[in-house]
CSV table of C-alpha atoms in Angstrom, one decimal:
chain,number,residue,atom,x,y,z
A,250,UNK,CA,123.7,95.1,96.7
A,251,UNK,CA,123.4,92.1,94.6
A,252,UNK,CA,124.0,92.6,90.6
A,253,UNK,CA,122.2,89.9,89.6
A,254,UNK,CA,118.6,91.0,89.8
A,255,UNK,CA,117.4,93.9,87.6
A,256,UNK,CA,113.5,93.6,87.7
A,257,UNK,CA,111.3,92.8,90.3
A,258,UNK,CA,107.6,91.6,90.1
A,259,UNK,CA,105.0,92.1,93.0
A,260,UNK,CA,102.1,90.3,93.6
A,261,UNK,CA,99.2,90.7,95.9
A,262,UNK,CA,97.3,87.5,96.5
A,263,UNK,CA,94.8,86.0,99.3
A,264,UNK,CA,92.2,88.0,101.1
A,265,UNK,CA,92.4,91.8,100.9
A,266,UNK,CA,93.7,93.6,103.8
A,267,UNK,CA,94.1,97.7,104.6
A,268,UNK,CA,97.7,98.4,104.2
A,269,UNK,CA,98.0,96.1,101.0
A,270,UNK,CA,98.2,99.4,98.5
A,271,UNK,CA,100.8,100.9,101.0
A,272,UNK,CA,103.1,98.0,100.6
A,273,UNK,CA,103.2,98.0,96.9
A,274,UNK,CA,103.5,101.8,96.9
A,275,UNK,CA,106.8,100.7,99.3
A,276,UNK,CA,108.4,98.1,96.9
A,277,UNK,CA,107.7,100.5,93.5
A,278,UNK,CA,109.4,103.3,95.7
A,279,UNK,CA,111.9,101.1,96.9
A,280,UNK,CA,113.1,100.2,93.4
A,281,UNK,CA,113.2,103.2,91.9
A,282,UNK,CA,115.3,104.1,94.7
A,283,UNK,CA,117.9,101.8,94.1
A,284,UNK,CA,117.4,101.9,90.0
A,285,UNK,CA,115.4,98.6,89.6
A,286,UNK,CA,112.3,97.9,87.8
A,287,UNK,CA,109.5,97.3,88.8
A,288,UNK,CA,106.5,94.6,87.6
A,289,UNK,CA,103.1,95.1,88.5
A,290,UNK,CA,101.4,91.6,88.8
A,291,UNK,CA,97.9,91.7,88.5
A,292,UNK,CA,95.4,89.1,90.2
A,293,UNK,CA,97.9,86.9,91.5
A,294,UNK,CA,99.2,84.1,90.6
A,295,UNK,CA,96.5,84.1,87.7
A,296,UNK,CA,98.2,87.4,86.8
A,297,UNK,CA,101.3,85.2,86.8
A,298,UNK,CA,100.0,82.1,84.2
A,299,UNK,CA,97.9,84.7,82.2
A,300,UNK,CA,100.9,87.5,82.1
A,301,UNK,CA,98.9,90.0,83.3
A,302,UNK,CA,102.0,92.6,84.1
A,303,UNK,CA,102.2,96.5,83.8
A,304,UNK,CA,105.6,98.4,84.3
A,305,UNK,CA,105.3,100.2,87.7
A,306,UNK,CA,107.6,103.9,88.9
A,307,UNK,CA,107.1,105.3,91.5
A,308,UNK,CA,104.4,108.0,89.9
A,309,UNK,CA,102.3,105.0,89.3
A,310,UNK,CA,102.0,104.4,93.1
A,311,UNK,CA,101.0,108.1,93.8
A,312,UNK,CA,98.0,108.5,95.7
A,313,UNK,CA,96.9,104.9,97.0
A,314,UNK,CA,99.1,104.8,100.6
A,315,UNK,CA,95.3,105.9,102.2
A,316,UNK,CA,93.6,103.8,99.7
A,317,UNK,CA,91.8,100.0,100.9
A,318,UNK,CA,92.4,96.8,99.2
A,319,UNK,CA,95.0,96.3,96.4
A,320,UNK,CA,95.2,98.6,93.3
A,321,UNK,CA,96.6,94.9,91.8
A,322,UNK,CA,93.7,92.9,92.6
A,323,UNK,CA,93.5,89.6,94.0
A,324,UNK,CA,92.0,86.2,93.0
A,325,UNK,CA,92.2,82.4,93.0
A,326,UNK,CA,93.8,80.2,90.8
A,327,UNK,CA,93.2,77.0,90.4
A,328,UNK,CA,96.0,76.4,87.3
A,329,UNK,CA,99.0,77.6,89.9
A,330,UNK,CA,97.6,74.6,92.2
A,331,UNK,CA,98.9,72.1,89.0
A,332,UNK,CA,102.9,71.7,88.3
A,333,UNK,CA,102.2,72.6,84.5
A,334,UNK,CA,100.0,75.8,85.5
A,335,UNK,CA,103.4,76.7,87.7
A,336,UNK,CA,105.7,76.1,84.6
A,337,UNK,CA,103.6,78.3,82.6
A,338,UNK,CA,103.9,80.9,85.3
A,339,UNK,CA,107.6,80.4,85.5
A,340,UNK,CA,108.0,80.7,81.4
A,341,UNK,CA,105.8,84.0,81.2
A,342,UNK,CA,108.4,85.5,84.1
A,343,UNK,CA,111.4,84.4,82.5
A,344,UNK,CA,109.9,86.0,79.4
A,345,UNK,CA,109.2,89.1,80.8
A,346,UNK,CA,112.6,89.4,82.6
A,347,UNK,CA,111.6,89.3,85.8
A,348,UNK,CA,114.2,88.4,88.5
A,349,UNK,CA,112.4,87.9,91.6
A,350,UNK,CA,109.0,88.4,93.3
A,351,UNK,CA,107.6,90.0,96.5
A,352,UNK,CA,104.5,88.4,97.7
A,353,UNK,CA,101.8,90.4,99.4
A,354,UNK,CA,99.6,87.8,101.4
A,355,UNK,CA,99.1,85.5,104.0
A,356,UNK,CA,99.9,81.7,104.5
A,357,UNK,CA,98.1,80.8,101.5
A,358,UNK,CA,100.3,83.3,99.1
A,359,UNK,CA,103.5,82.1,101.3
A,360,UNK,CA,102.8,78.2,100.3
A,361,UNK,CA,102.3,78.9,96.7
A,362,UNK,CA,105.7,80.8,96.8
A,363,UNK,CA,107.4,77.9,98.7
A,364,UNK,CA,106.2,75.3,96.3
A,365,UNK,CA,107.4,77.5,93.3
A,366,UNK,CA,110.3,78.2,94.5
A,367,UNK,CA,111.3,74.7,95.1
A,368,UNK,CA,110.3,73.9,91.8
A,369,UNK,CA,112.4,76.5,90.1
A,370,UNK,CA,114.7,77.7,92.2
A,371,UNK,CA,112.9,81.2,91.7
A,372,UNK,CA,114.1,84.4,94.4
A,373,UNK,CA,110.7,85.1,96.2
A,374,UNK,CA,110.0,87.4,99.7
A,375,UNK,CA,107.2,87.6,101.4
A,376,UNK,CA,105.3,90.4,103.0
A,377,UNK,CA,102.5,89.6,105.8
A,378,UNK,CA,99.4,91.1,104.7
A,379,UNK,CA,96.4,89.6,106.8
A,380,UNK,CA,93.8,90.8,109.2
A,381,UNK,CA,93.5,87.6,111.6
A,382,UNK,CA,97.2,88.5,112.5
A,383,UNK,CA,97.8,84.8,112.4
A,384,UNK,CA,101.2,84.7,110.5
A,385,UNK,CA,104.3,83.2,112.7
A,386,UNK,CA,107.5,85.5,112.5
A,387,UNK,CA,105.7,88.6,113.3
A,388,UNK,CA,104.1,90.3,115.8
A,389,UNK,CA,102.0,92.2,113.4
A,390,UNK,CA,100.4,91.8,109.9
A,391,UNK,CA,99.6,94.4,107.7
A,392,UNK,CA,95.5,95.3,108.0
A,393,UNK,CA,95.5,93.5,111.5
A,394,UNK,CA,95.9,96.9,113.4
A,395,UNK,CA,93.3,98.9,111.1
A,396,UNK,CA,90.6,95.8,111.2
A,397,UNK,CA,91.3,96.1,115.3
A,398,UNK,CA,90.2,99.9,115.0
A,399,UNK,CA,86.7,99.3,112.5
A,400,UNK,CA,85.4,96.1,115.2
A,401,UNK,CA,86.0,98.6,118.0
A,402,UNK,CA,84.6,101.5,116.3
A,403,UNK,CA,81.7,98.8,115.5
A,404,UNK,CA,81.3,97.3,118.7
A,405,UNK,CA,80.9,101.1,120.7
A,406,UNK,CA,78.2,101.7,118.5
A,407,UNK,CA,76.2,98.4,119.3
A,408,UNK,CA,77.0,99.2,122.9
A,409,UNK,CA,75.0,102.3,122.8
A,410,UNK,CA,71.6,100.3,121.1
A,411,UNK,CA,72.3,97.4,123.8
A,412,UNK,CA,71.9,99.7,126.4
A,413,UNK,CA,69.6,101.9,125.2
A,414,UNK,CA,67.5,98.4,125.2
A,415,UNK,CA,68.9,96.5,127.6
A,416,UNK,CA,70.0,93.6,125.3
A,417,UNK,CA,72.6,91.1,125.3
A,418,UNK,CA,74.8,91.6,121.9
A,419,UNK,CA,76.6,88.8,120.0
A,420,UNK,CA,79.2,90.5,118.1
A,421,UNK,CA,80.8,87.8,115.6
A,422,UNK,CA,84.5,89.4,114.2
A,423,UNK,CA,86.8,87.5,112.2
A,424,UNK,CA,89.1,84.8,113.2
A,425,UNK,CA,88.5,81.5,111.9
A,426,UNK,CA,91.7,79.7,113.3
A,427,UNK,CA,92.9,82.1,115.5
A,428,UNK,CA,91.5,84.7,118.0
A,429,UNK,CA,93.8,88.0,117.8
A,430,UNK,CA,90.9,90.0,116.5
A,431,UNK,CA,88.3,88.9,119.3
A,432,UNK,CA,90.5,88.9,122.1
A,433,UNK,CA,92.4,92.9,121.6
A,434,UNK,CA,89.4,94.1,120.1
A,435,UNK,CA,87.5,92.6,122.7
A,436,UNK,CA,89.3,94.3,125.7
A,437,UNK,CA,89.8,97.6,123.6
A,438,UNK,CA,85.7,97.7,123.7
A,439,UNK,CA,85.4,96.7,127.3
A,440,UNK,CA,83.2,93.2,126.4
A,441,UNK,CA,82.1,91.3,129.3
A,442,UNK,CA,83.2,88.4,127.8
A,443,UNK,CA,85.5,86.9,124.7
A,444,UNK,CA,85.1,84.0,122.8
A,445,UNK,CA,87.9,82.4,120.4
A,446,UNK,CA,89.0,79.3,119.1
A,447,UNK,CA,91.9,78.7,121.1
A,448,UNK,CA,90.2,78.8,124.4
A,449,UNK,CA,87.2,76.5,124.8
A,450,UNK,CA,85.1,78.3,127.7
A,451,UNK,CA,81.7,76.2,127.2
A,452,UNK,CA,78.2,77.2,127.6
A,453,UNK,CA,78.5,76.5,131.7
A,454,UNK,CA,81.5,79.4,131.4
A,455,UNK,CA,79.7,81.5,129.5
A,456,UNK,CA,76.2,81.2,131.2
A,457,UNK,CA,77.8,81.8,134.4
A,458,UNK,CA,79.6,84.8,133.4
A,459,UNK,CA,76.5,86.4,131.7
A,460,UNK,CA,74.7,85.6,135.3
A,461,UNK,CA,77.1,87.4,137.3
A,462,UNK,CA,76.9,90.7,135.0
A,463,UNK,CA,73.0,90.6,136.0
A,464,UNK,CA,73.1,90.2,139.3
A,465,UNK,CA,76.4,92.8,139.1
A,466,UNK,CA,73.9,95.3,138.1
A,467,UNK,CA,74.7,95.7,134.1
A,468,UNK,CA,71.8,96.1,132.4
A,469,UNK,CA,73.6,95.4,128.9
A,470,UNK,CA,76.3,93.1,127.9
A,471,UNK,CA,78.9,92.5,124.7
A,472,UNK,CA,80.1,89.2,124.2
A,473,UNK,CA,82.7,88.8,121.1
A,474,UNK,CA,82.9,86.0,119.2
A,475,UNK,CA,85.3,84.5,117.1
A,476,UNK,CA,84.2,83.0,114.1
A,477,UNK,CA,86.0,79.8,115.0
A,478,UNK,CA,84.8,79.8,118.4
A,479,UNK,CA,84.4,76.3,119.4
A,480,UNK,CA,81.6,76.6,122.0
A,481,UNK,CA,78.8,76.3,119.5
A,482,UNK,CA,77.9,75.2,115.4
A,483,UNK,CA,77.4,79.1,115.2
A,484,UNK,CA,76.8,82.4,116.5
A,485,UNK,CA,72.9,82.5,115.7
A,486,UNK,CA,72.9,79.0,117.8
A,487,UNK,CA,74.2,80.3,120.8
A,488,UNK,CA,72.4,82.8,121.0
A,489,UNK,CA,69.2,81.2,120.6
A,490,UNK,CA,70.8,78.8,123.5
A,491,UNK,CA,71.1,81.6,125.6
A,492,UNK,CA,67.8,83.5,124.6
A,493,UNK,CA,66.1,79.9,126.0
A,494,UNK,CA,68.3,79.2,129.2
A,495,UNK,CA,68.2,82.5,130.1
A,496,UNK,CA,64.8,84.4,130.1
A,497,UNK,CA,65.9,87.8,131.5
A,498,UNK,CA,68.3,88.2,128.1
A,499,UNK,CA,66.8,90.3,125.3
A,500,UNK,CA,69.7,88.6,122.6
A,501,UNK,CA,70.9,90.0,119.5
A,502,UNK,CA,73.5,89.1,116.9
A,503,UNK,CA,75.5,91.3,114.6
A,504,UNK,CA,78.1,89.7,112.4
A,505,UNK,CA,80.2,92.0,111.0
A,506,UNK,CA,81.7,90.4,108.2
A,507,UNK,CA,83.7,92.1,105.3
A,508,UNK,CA,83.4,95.3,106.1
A,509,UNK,CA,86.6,94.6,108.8
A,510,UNK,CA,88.4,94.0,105.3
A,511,UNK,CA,87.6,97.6,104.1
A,512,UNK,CA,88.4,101.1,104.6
A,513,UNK,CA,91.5,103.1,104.8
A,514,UNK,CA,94.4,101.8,107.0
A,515,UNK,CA,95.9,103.1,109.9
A,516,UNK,CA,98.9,104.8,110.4
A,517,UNK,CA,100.6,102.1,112.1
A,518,UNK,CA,99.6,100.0,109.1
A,519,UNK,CA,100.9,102.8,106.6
A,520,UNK,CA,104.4,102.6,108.4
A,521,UNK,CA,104.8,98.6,108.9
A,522,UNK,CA,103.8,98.2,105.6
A,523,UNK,CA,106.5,101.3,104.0
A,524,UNK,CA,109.1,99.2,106.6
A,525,UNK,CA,108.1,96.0,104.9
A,526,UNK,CA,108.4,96.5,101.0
A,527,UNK,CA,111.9,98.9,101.9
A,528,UNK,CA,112.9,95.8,103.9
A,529,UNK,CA,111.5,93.0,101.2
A,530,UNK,CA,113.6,94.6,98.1
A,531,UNK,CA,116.8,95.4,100.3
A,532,UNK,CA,117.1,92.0,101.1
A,533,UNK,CA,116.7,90.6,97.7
A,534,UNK,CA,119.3,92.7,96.6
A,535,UNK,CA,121.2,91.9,99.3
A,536,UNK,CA,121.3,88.1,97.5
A,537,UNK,CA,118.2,86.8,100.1
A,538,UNK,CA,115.5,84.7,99.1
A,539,UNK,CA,112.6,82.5,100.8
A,540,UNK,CA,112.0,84.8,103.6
A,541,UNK,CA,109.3,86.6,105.1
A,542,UNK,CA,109.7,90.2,106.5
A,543,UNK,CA,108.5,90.5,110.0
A,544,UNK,CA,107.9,92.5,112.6
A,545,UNK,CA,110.0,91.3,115.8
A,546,UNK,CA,110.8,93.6,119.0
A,547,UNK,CA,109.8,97.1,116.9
A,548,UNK,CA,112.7,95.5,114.4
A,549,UNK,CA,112.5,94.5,110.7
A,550,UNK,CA,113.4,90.8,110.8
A,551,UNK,CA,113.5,87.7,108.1
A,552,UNK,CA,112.1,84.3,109.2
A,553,UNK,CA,112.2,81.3,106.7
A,554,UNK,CA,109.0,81.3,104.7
A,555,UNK,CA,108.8,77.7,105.4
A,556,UNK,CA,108.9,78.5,108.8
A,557,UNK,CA,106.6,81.2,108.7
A,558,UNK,CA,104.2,79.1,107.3
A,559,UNK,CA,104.1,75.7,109.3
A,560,UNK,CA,104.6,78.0,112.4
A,561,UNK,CA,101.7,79.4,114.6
A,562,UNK,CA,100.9,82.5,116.1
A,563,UNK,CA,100.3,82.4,119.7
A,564,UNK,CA,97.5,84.0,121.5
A,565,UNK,CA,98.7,86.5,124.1
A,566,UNK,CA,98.0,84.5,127.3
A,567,UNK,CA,98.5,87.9,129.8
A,568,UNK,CA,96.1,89.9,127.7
A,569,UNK,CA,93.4,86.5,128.2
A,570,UNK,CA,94.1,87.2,132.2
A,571,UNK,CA,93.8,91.0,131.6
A,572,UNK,CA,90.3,90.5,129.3
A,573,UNK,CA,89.1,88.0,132.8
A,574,UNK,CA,89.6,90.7,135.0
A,575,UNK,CA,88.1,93.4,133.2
A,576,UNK,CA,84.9,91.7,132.7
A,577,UNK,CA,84.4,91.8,137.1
């Protein structure tokens, strides 16, 4: 293990994700384990510039592995965006000691880090934290398993008022750039069909499809919707599209929103993330800096931050064929 770092600060930043509180809890334990200190940075980088820091052991993390969002809050800041709001943050870490930083957060968390730490030379790992899965150098992000769960849980319970009336439900889930959330969810809720912004279907697709459910004999149907589906402005416009194309359709929407954010993560995202945060500290110990911690082939692995941010995640073309099939 490396000598040369004695404290190390964590940071959550970004959008809130389930699983966020059990990483922290994983890089407080993981210090104390190996005698290091441990900075709890509140906010952010705002934390950072405003030196917003509390001393963290492994008592203070007691309690929150079940707990949603981060017990460190998150926010925006606009001075980190500037080079002088980054010196500032770099002055109030050198002044508190700190060695190195974990980052808790997606892509836009990773580019701050890479910026700063190009500027200053400053140790920084990153930890995947982000519901829309849509991180390169992973095959899972932290929340992305436990938002999969609430949209399903959400979507059986719409199914049972669609049929109960007969009605066509639009269910939009999150996903601006990317479809993971639509597409598993999706085929874990049996929708008749999937809509998500890698895969432009068109109306013509998508009309077709909801005519051979009808004349199939279903009585109901689920279609999921990506937020950054392409096919129309909005969700509310396709379905009034539909609602006037198609008079036999009694259509509904039900946008789900922030509540796939919320709520206690799974176990599968109480595990990645207690793999993560041992795996983040480790390797800056171990003298590594400017990676990201992933998830690859059930192993912990390091990708280049850089990489990990200008990459992108790949829609899982065999589970597109499986979703086509299932909607016969």
């Amino acid at each position: 293990m490396s000598g040369n770092i004695k404290k190390i600060g964590v940071m959550t930043s970004g959008g809130d994700a389930p699983g966020m509180n059990a990483a922290i809890r994983s890089v407080v334990r993981t210090c104390a384990y190996h005698n290091i200190e441990c900075i709890g940075i509140y906010r952010g980088y705002e934390g950072i510039i405003e030196g917003d820091f509390k001393s963290m052991n492994a008592r203070s993390v007691k309690g929150i592995i079940n707990k949603g969002g981060t017990v460190l809050k998150s926010a925006r800041s606009k001075g980190f965006r500037t080079p002088e709001g980054r010196k500032v943050a770099y002055d109030q870490l050198i002044n508190a000691g700190i060695d190195a930083l974990v980052l808790i957060g997606g892509d836009g968390t990773f580019n701050g880090g890479l910026v700063f730490n190009k500027e200053f030379d400053f140790p920084i790992i990153g930890i995947p934290c982000t519901i829309d899965n849509d991180i390169y150098g992973t095959t899972h992000t932290i929340g992305f398993d436990t938002a999969l769960n609430t949209v399903v849980e959400c979507i059986d319970k719409i199914r049972d008022t669609a049929s109960s009336h007969n009605r066509l439900f639009f269910v939009e889930v999150m996903g601006r750039d990317v479809g993971h959330i639509a597409l598993n969810a999706g085929v874990g809720a049996g929708a008749e069909e999937i809509l998500i912004p890698e895969e432009n279907l068109g109306l013509d697709r998508l009309l077709d499809s909801l005519n051979k459910s009808k004349q199939s004999g279903k009585t109901s149907s689920i279609v999921v919707v990506a937020e950054g589906d392409k096919i129309g402005k909005n969700v509310f416009e396709l379905k009034d599209y539909v609602e006037a194309t198609l008079d036999e359709y009694d259509v509904r929407v039900s946008v789900l929103g922030h509540m796939q954010r919320g709520g206690p993560p799974s176990c599968f995202d109480r595990v990645l993330a207690s793999r993560m945060g041992v795996k983040a500290v480790e390797s800056l110990l171990e003298g590594k800096t400017n990676y990201m911690v992933g998830l690859i082939n059930e192993q912990m692995n390091l990708t280049p931050i850089e990489q990990a941010v200008k990459g992108k995640s790949k829609i899982d073309r065999e589970l597109l064929r499986v979703a086509d099939i299932m909607s016969t």
